Coordinates of N, CA and C in Angstrom, one line a residue:
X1 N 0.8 -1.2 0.0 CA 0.0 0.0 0.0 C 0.9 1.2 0.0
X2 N 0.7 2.8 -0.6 CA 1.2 3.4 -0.9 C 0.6 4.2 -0.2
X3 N 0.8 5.1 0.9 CA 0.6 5.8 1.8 C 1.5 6.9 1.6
X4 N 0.7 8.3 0.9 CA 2.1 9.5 1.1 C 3.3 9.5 0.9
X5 N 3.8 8.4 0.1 CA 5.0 8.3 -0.3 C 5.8 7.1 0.5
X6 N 5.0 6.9 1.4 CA 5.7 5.7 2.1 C 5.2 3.9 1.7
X7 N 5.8 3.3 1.7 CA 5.2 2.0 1.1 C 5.1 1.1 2.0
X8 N 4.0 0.5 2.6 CA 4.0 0.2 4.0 C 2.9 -1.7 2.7
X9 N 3.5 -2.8 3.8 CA 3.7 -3.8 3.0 C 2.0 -4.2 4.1
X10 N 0.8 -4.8 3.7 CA -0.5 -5.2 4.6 C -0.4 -6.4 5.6
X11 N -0.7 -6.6 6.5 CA -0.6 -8.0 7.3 C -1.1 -9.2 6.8
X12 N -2.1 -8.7 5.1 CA -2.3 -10.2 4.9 C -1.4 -10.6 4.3
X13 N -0.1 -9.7 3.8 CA 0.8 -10.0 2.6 C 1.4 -10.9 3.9
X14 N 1.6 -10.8 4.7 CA 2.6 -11.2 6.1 C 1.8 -12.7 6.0
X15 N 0.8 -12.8 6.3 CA 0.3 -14.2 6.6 C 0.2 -14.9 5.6
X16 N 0.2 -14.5 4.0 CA 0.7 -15.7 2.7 C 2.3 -16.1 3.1
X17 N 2.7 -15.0 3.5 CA 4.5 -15.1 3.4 C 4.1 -16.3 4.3
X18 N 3.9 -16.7 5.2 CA 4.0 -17.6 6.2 C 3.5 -18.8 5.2
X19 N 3.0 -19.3 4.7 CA 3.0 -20.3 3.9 C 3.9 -20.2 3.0
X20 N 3.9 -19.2 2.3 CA 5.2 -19.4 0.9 C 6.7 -19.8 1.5
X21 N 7.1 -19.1 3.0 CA 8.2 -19.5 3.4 C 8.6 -20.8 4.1
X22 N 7.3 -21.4 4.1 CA 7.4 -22.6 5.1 C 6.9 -23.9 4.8
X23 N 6.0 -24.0 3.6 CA 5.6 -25.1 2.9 C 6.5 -25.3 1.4
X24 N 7.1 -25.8 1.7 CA 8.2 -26.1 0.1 C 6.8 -26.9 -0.7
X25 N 7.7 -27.0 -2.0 CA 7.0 -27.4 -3.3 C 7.2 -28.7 -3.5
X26 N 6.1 -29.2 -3.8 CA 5.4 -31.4 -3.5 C 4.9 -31.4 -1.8
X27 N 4.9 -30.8 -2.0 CA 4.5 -30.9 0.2 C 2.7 -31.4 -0.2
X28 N 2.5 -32.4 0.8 CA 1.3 -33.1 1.0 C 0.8 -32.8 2.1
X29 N -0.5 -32.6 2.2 CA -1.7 -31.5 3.0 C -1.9 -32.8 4.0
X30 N -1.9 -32.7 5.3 CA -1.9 -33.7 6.3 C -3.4 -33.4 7.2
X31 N -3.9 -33.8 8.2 CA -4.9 -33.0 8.7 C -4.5 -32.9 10.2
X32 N -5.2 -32.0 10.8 CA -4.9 -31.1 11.4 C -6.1 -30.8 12.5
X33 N -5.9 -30.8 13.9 CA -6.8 -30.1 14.4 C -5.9 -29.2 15.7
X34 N -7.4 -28.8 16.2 CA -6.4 -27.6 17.5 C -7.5 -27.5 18.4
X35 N -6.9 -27.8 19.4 CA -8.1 -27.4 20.6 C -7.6 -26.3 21.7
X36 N -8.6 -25.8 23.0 CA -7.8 -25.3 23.6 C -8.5 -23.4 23.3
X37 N -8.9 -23.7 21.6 CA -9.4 -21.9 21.1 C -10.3 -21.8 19.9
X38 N -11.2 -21.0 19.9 CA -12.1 -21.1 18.9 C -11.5 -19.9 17.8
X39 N -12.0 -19.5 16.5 CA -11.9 -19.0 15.5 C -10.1 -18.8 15.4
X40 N -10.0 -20.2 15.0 CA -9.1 -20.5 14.4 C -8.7 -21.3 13.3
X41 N -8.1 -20.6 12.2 CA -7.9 -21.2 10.9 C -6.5 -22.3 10.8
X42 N -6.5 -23.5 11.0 CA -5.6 -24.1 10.7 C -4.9 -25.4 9.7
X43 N -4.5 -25.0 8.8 CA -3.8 -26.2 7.8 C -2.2 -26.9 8.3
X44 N -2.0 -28.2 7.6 CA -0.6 -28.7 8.2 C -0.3 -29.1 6.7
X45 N 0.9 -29.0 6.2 CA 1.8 -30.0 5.5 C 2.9 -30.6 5.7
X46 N 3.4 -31.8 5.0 CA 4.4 -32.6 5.7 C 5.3 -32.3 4.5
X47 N 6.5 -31.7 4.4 CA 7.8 -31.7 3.3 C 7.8 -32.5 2.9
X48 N 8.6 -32.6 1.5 CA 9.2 -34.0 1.3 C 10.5 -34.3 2.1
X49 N 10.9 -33.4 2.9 CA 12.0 -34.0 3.8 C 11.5 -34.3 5.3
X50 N 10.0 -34.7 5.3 CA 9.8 -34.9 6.3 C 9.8 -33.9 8.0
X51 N 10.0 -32.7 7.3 CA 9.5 -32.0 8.0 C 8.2 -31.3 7.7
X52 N 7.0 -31.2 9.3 CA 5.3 -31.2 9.1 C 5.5 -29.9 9.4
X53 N 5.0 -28.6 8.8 CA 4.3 -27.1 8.8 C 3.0 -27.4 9.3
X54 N 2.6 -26.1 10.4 CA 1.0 -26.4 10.7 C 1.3 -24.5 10.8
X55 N 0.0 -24.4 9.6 CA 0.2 -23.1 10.1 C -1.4 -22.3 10.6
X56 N -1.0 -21.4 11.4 CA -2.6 -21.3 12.3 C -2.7 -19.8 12.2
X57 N -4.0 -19.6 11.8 CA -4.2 -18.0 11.9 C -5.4 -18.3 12.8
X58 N -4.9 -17.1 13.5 CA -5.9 -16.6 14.9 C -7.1 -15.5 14.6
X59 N -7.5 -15.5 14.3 CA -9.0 -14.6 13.9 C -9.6 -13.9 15.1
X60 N -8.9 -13.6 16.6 CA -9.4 -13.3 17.7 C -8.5 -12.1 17.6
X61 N -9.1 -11.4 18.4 CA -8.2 -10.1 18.3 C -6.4 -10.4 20.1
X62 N -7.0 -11.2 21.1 CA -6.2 -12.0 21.6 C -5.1 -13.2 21.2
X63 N -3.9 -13.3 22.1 CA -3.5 -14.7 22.1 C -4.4 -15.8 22.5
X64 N -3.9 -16.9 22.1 CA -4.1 -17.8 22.9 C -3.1 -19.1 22.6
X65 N -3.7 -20.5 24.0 CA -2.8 -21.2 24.1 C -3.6 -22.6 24.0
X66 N -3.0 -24.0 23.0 CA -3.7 -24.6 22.2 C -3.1 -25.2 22.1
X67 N -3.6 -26.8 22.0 CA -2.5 -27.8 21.9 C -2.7 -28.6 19.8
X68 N -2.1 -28.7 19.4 CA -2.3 -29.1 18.3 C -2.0 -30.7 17.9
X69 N -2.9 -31.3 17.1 CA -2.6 -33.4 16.9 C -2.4 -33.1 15.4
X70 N -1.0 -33.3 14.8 CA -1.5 -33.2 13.5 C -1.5 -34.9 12.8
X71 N -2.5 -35.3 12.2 CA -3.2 -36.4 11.6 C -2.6 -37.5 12.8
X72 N -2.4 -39.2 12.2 CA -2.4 -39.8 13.0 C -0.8 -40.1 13.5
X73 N -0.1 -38.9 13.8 CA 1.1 -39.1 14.0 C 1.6 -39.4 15.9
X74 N 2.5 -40.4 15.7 CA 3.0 -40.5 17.0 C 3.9 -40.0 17.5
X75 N 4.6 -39.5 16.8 CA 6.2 -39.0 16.9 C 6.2 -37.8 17.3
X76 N 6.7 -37.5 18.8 CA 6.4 -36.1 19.0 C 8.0 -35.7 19.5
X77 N 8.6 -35.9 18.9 CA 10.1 -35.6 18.7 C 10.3 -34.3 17.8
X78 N 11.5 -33.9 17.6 CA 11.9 -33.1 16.6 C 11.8 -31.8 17.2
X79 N 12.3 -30.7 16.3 CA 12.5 -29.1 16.6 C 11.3 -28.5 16.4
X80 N 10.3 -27.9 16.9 CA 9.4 -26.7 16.9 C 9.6 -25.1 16.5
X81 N 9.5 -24.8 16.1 CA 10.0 -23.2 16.0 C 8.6 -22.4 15.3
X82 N 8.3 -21.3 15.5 CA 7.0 -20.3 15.7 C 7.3 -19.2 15.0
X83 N 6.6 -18.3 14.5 CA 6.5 -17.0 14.1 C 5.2 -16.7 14.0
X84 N 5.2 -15.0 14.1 CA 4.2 -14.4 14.8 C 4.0 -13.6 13.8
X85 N 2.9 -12.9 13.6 CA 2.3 -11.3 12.7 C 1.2 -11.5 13.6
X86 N 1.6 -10.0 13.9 CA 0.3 -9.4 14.6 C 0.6 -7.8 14.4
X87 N 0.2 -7.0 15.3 CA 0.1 -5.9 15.2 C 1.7 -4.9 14.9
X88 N 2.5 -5.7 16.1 CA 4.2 -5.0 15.8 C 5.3 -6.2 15.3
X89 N 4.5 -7.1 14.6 CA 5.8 -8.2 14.2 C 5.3 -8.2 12.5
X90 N 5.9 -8.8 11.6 CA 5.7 -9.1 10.6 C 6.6 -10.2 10.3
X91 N 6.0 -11.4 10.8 CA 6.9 -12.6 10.4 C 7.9 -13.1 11.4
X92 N 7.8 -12.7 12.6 CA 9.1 -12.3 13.7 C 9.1 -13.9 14.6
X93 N 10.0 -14.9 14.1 CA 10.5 -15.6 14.8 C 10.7 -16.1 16.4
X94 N 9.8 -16.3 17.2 CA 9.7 -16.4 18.5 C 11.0 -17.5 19.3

């Protein structure tokens, strides 16, 4: 958006980035649920390197805190890592 000369980038451009940056190309759509909070949008895909993306948009104007199953996986090993857009982050790695 073009504001007075200044070029200020929208928050929904911020929440595609979050898919384009995190779901590589051949990635297979897994299912997904979340409990714990209501109006929330959530999709998962698994890489082809075996690493699963779940990515959640919050539609509440609050945080919240939510535990996520994605499909019938058992394996709750491996690295986690989060990023945030909201009002003062755009994409900002927690």
């Amino acid at each position: 958006i073009l504001t007075g000369g200044d070029y200020v980038v929208s928050k929904r451009f911020w929440a595609f980035a979050h898919y384009s940056r995190t779901i590589r190309p051949d990635a297979v759509r897994v299912g997904v649920s979340s409990t714990g909070a209501a109006n929330l949008r959530t999709t998962a895909f698994e890489n082809v390197d075996g690493s699963v993306v779940v990515n959640i948009i919050n539609t509440q104007p609050e945080a919240v805190v939510l535990q996520v199953v994605i499909g019938e996986r058992e394996d709750a090993g491996g690295e986690v890592r989060a990023w945030v857009t909201d009002e003062s982050n755009d994409m900002t790695e927690l």
